[in-house]
């Protein structure tokens, strides 16, 4: 007679629990403040909101220009200007990150 091992529902839960992703923790000191200091001087460029995206060519580096909904990296660079555009390539926001 052949012996069959029955794991039961407890073993199934252990296997399923091992397949779930663990929450990723950020290293200390990398938290992105909701409204922190203006580390990239974004306040100086707020007058460009509402203008065509071509004016962002004159902005200093580092900068990142993207449309809402575009994939972007999640790295936070406090010195980088983020220029957000709408579907018509009009600047809708400028902030740091």
mmCIF file with all atom_site columns, C-alpha atoms in Angstrom:
data_model
loop_
_atom_site.group_PDB
_atom_site.id
_atom_site.type_symbol
_atom_site.label_atom_id
_atom_site.label_alt_id
_atom_site.label_comp_id
_atom_site.label_asym_id
_atom_site.label_entity_id
_atom_site.label_seq_id
_atom_site.pdbx_PDB_ins_code
_atom_site.Cartn_x
_atom_site.Cartn_y
_atom_site.Cartn_z
_atom_site.occupancy
_atom_site.B_iso_or_equiv
_atom_site.pdbx_formal_charge
_atom_site.auth_seq_id
_atom_site.auth_comp_id
_atom_site.auth_asym_id
_atom_site.auth_atom_id
_atom_site.pdbx_PDB_model_num
ATOM 1  C CA . UNK A 1 1  ? 0.000  0.000  0.000   1.00 0.00 ? 1  UNK A CA 1
ATOM 2  C CA . UNK A 1 2  ? 1.237  3.441  -0.944  1.00 0.00 ? 2  UNK A CA 1
ATOM 3  C CA . UNK A 1 3  ? 1.348  6.091  1.781   1.00 0.00 ? 3  UNK A CA 1
ATOM 4  C CA . UNK A 1 4  ? -0.152 9.466  0.849   1.00 0.00 ? 4  UNK A CA 1
ATOM 5  C CA . UNK A 1 5  ? 0.701  12.585 2.777   1.00 0.00 ? 5  UNK A CA 1
ATOM 6  C CA . UNK A 1 6  ? -2.240 14.910 3.368   1.00 0.00 ? 6  UNK A CA 1
ATOM 7  C CA . UNK A 1 7  ? -1.162 18.481 4.135   1.00 0.00 ? 7  UNK A CA 1
ATOM 8  C CA . UNK A 1 8  ? -4.617 19.834 4.878   1.00 0.00 ? 8  UNK A CA 1
ATOM 9  C CA . UNK A 1 9  ? -5.817 23.422 4.894   1.00 0.00 ? 9  UNK A CA 1
ATOM 10 C CA . UNK A 1 10 ? -3.127 24.669 7.281   1.00 0.00 ? 10 UNK A CA 1
ATOM 11 C CA . UNK A 1 11 ? -0.356 23.811 4.860   1.00 0.00 ? 11 UNK A CA 1
ATOM 12 C CA . UNK A 1 12 ? -2.281 25.448 2.016   1.00 0.00 ? 12 UNK A CA 1
ATOM 13 C CA . UNK A 1 13 ? -2.440 28.686 4.007   1.00 0.00 ? 13 UNK A CA 1
ATOM 14 C CA . UNK A 1 14 ? 1.288  28.564 4.655   1.00 0.00 ? 14 UNK A CA 1
ATOM 15 C CA . UNK A 1 15 ? 1.983  28.139 0.941   1.00 0.00 ? 15 UNK A CA 1
ATOM 16 C CA . UNK A 1 16 ? -0.365 30.970 -0.020  1.00 0.00 ? 16 UNK A CA 1
ATOM 17 C CA . UNK A 1 17 ? 1.048  33.261 2.671   1.00 0.00 ? 17 UNK A CA 1
ATOM 18 C CA . UNK A 1 18 ? 4.522  32.678 1.268   1.00 0.00 ? 18 UNK A CA 1
ATOM 19 C CA . UNK A 1 19 ? 3.383  33.921 -2.150  1.00 0.00 ? 19 UNK A CA 1
ATOM 20 C CA . UNK A 1 20 ? 2.167  37.316 -1.051  1.00 0.00 ? 20 UNK A CA 1
ATOM 21 C CA . UNK A 1 21 ? 4.446  40.292 -1.424  1.00 0.00 ? 21 UNK A CA 1
ATOM 22 C CA . UNK A 1 22 ? 5.864  41.772 1.725   1.00 0.00 ? 22 UNK A CA 1
ATOM 23 C CA . UNK A 1 23 ? 5.371  45.514 2.091   1.00 0.00 ? 23 UNK A CA 1
ATOM 24 C CA . UNK A 1 24 ? 8.462  47.418 0.996   1.00 0.00 ? 24 UNK A CA 1
ATOM 25 C CA . UNK A 1 25 ? 9.924  49.755 3.547   1.00 0.00 ? 25 UNK A CA 1
ATOM 26 C CA . UNK A 1 26 ? 11.757 52.911 2.562   1.00 0.00 ? 26 UNK A CA 1
ATOM 27 C CA . UNK A 1 27 ? 15.213 53.543 3.942   1.00 0.00 ? 27 UNK A CA 1
ATOM 28 C CA . UNK A 1 28 ? 15.372 56.105 6.721   1.00 0.00 ? 28 UNK A CA 1
ATOM 29 C CA . UNK A 1 29 ? 15.594 59.668 5.503   1.00 0.00 ? 29 UNK A CA 1
ATOM 30 C CA . UNK A 1 30 ? 13.917 59.112 2.117   1.00 0.00 ? 30 UNK A CA 1
ATOM 31 C CA . UNK A 1 31 ? 10.400 60.098 3.073   1.00 0.00 ? 31 UNK A CA 1
ATOM 32 C CA . UNK A 1 32 ? 8.848  62.533 0.648   1.00 0.00 ? 32 UNK A CA 1
ATOM 33 C CA . UNK A 1 33 ? 7.232  65.419 2.471   1.00 0.00 ? 33 UNK A CA 1
ATOM 34 C CA . UNK A 1 34 ? 3.751  66.411 1.285   1.00 0.00 ? 34 UNK A CA 1
ATOM 35 C CA . UNK A 1 35 ? 4.572  70.100 1.346   1.00 0.00 ? 35 UNK A CA 1
ATOM 36 C CA . UNK A 1 36 ? 8.192  70.459 2.314   1.00 0.00 ? 36 UNK A CA 1
ATOM 37 C CA . UNK A 1 37 ? 10.764 73.109 1.570   1.00 0.00 ? 37 UNK A CA 1
ATOM 38 C CA . UNK A 1 38 ? 11.205 74.392 -1.972  1.00 0.00 ? 38 UNK A CA 1
ATOM 39 C CA . UNK A 1 39 ? 14.477 72.534 -2.541  1.00 0.00 ? 39 UNK A CA 1
ATOM 40 C CA . UNK A 1 40 ? 14.461 72.964 -6.328  1.00 0.00 ? 40 UNK A CA 1
ATOM 41 C CA . UNK A 1 41 ? 13.248 76.591 -6.478  1.00 0.00 ? 41 UNK A CA 1
ATOM 42 C CA . UNK A 1 42 ? 9.930  75.557 -8.060  1.00 0.00 ? 42 UNK A CA 1
ATOM 43 C CA . UNK A 1 43 ? 8.237  78.690 -6.697  1.00 0.00 ? 43 UNK A CA 1
ATOM 44 C CA . UNK A 1 44 ? 10.273 80.801 -9.115  1.00 0.00 ? 44 UNK A CA 1
ATOM 45 C CA . UNK A 1 45 ? 8.700  78.976 -12.090 1.00 0.00 ? 45 UNK A CA 1
ATOM 46 C CA . UNK A 1 46 ? 5.026  78.991 -11.076 1.00 0.00 ? 46 UNK A CA 1
ATOM 47 C CA . UNK A 1 47 ? 4.355  81.752 -13.626 1.00 0.00 ? 47 UNK A CA 1
ATOM 48 C CA . UNK A 1 48 ? 4.937  79.166 -16.380 1.00 0.00 ? 48 UNK A CA 1
ATOM 49 C CA . UNK A 1 49 ? 1.796  77.229 -15.414 1.00 0.00 ? 49 UNK A CA 1
ATOM 50 C CA . UNK A 1 50 ? -0.691 77.521 -18.249 1.00 0.00 ? 50 UNK A CA 1
ATOM 51 C CA . UNK A 1 51 ? 1.991  77.993 -20.907 1.00 0.00 ? 51 UNK A CA 1
ATOM 52 C CA . UNK A 1 52 ? 3.019  75.591 -23.658 1.00 0.00 ? 52 UNK A CA 1
ATOM 53 C CA . UNK A 1 53 ? 5.482  72.849 -22.741 1.00 0.00 ? 53 UNK A CA 1
ATOM 54 C CA . UNK A 1 54 ? 8.168  74.223 -25.041 1.00 0.00 ? 54 UNK A CA 1
ATOM 55 C CA . UNK A 1 55 ? 9.038  76.848 -22.408 1.00 0.00 ? 55 UNK A CA 1
ATOM 56 C CA . UNK A 1 56 ? 10.314 74.070 -20.129 1.00 0.00 ? 56 UNK A CA 1
ATOM 57 C CA . UNK A 1 57 ? 13.361 73.803 -22.387 1.00 0.00 ? 57 UNK A CA 1
ATOM 58 C CA . UNK A 1 58 ? 14.688 76.938 -20.698 1.00 0.00 ? 58 UNK A CA 1
ATOM 59 C CA . UNK A 1 59 ? 14.372 75.470 -17.191 1.00 0.00 ? 59 UNK A CA 1
ATOM 60 C CA . UNK A 1 60 ? 17.567 74.336 -15.472 1.00 0.00 ? 60 UNK A CA 1
ATOM 61 C CA . UNK A 1 61 ? 18.542 70.697 -15.030 1.00 0.00 ? 61 UNK A CA 1
ATOM 62 C CA . UNK A 1 62 ? 17.810 68.402 -13.320 1.00 0.00 ? 62 UNK A CA 1
ATOM 63 C CA . UNK A 1 63 ? 14.237 68.365 -14.571 1.00 0.00 ? 63 UNK A CA 1
ATOM 64 C CA . UNK A 1 64 ? 11.612 65.816 -15.565 1.00 0.00 ? 64 UNK A CA 1
ATOM 65 C CA . UNK A 1 65 ? 8.718  66.597 -17.900 1.00 0.00 ? 65 UNK A CA 1
ATOM 66 C CA . UNK A 1 66 ? 5.774  64.210 -18.165 1.00 0.00 ? 66 UNK A CA 1
ATOM 67 C CA . UNK A 1 67 ? 2.053  64.049 -18.826 1.00 0.00 ? 67 UNK A CA 1
ATOM 68 C CA . UNK A 1 68 ? -0.389 62.948 -16.150 1.00 0.00 ? 68 UNK A CA 1
ATOM 69 C CA . UNK A 1 69 ? -0.773 59.203 -16.428 1.00 0.00 ? 69 UNK A CA 1
ATOM 70 C CA . UNK A 1 70 ? 2.704  58.658 -17.919 1.00 0.00 ? 70 UNK A CA 1
ATOM 71 C CA . UNK A 1 71 ? 4.879  56.135 -16.094 1.00 0.00 ? 71 UNK A CA 1
ATOM 72 C CA . UNK A 1 72 ? 7.646  57.808 -14.102 1.00 0.00 ? 72 UNK A CA 1
ATOM 73 C CA . UNK A 1 73 ? 10.251 56.515 -11.716 1.00 0.00 ? 73 UNK A CA 1
ATOM 74 C CA . UNK A 1 74 ? 9.456  56.743 -8.024  1.00 0.00 ? 74 UNK A CA 1
ATOM 75 C CA . UNK A 1 75 ? 12.877 58.004 -6.992  1.00 0.00 ? 75 UNK A CA 1
ATOM 76 C CA . UNK A 1 76 ? 12.779 61.283 -5.123  1.00 0.00 ? 76 UNK A CA 1
ATOM 77 C CA . UNK A 1 77 ? 15.333 63.908 -6.056  1.00 0.00 ? 77 UNK A CA 1
ATOM 78 C CA . UNK A 1 78 ? 14.737 67.081 -4.035  1.00 0.00 ? 78 UNK A CA 1
ATOM 79 C CA . UNK A 1 79 ? 16.800 69.152 -6.493  1.00 0.00 ? 79 UNK A CA 1
ATOM 80 C CA . UNK A 1 80 ? 14.805 68.041 -9.573  1.00 0.00 ? 80 UNK A CA 1
ATOM 81 C CA . UNK A 1 81 ? 12.001 70.099 -11.113 1.00 0.00 ? 81 UNK A CA 1
ATOM 82 C CA . UNK A 1 82 ? 8.932  68.073 -12.094 1.00 0.00 ? 82 UNK A CA 1
ATOM 83 C CA . UNK A 1 83 ? 6.995  69.691 -14.933 1.00 0.00 ? 83 UNK A CA 1
ATOM 84 C CA . UNK A 1 84 ? 3.545  68.116 -15.294 1.00 0.00 ? 84 UNK A CA 1
ATOM 85 C CA . UNK A 1 85 ? 1.634  68.523 -18.558 1.00 0.00 ? 85 UNK A CA 1
ATOM 86 C CA . UNK A 1 86 ? -1.964 67.955 -19.582 1.00 0.00 ? 86 UNK A CA 1
ATOM 87 C CA . UNK A 1 87 ? -3.096 66.253 -22.813 1.00 0.00 ? 87 UNK A CA 1
ATOM 88 C CA . UNK A 1 88 ? -2.541 69.439 -24.831 1.00 0.00 ? 88 UNK A CA 1
ATOM 89 C CA . UNK A 1 89 ? 1.072  69.841 -23.612 1.00 0.00 ? 89 UNK A CA 1
ATOM 90 C CA . UNK A 1 90 ? 0.189  72.747 -21.355 1.00 0.00 ? 90 UNK A CA 1
ATOM 91 C CA . UNK A 1 91 ? 2.097  73.021 -18.069 1.00 0.00 ? 91 UNK A CA 1
ATOM 92 C CA . UNK A 1 92 ? -0.312 72.320 -15.214 1.00 0.00 ? 92 UNK A CA 1
ATOM 93 C CA . UNK A 1 93 ? 2.100  71.987 -12.279 1.00 0.00 ? 93 UNK A CA 1
ATOM 94 C CA . UNK A 1 94 ? 5.735  72.503 -11.354 1.00 0.00 ? 94 UNK A CA 1
ATOM 95 C CA . UNK A 1 95 ? 7.131  71.027 -8.157  1.00 0.00 ? 95 UNK A CA 1
ATOM 96 C CA . UNK A 1 96 ? 10.192 69.344 -6.699  1.00 0.00 ? 96 UNK A CA 1
ATOM 97 C CA . UNK A 1 97 ? 10.949 65.661 -6.712  1.00 0.00 ? 97 UNK A CA 1
#
